[in-house]
Amino acid sequence: MNVKDLLNLDGKIILVTGGAGLYGKCIVEGLAEAGGTVITASRNLENGQKVAADFRSRGYDVYALKVDQADHDSVLTLKEEIKKHFGRLDVFVNNSVARPMKGYDAPIENFAESMRVNATGMMDIVREMGNLMGESGGGSIINISSMMGMYGPDLSNYEGTDMGTPSPDYFFHRAGIINLTRYLARVLADKKIRVNSVSPGGFFNHQPERFLENYCKKVPVGRMANNDDIKGVMVLLASDAGAYINGENILMDGGMHA
Ligand SMILES: NC(=O)c1ccc[n+]([C@@H]2O[C@H](COP(=O)([O-])OP(=O)(O)OC[C@H]3O[C@@H](n4cnc5c(N)ncnc54)[C@H](O)[C@@H]3O)[C@@H](O)[C@H]2O)c1
């Protein structure tokens, strides 16, 4: 098959959670540009609808639905809405993240709240969407983790800034989602579902100058991630071009950990 056909997402129904966020918007854009019908879902429907309308005005097939992944009924409602409006699900990008904990010394209740959304809720939505994909004949799940799920924090990046110590919950649940990826790749194989994860490095978001200096000098490509960086790997994993990539975690950090 021609590689352009292998990478083509025409006719694929794709769900991206947190599609109005930093990486989420780029993921939605890349998958829609490759021809997919993309549904973005998060708690704030109005925000999602704005993003979707903007994409549709540029000629892409993007829609918004609502979900709170920490609420089981909300996850089931999303599943029913996708079935009702789109009939099937071929690709699920498990991208949402909540950041309720700020720093090492924050109250332990913040850690528990993080687990409610980023561990329990994340598991709930990936299992329900996996079931829907199974009913649809199979597909591809892409879990978005982070380089912080693979390595400890490099505290020297924060020297000279007031950014504080990175929160422990993030390192815990980002690491968990990588091994859950391997688990799901085996357990969902009989439903013809491939499961992979992508572990990006930091996204440029106007961080303090000193942080950017500390960070970028450690990255062989010399910068933080931009709007285009994650698109290619998402299309690869979502499409038939990635048909033999399964149970893998792809680090996308500009070479920072080379
Ligand atoms: N931003 C970065 O530099 C960076 C670096 C590496 C990895 N990542 C990963 O990329 C992914 C997206 O991160 P981001 O920085 O773009 O996030 P963001 O904070 O910009 O967006 C997160 C999205 O998740 C949604 N969300 C939060 N709680 C939710 C809930 N209960 N139910 C449903 N949706 C919920 C929010 O509404 C938002 O749309 C995450 O998996 C994160 O770990 C981000």
Short mmCIF file of N, CA and C in Angstrom, two decimals, residues 46 80 135-136 154 176-177:
data_model
loop_
_atom_site.label_atom_id
_atom_site.label_comp_id
_atom_site.label_asym_id
_atom_site.label_seq_id
_atom_site.Cartn_x
_atom_site.Cartn_y
_atom_site.Cartn_z
N GLU A 46 -18.36 24.48 26.36
CA GLU A 46 -18.35 25.74 25.60
C GLU A 46 -16.97 25.98 24.97
N GLU A 80 -22.27 6.88 24.89
CA GLU A 80 -23.58 6.81 24.21
C GLU A 80 -23.70 7.89 23.14
N GLU A 135 -16.52 -2.99 19.98
CA GLU A 135 -17.80 -3.14 19.26
C GLU A 135 -17.68 -2.65 17.82
N SER A 136 -16.74 -1.72 17.59
CA SER A 136 -16.57 -1.12 16.25
C SER A 136 -15.61 -1.95 15.39
N ASP A 154 14.51 16.92 36.66
CA ASP A 154 15.82 17.57 36.62
C ASP A 154 15.65 18.92 37.32
N GLY A 176 2.64 5.39 35.54
CA GLY A 176 1.63 4.33 35.55
C GLY A 176 0.98 4.12 34.20
N ILE A 177 0.74 5.22 33.49
CA ILE A 177 0.03 5.10 32.21
C ILE A 177 0.91 4.40 31.17
#
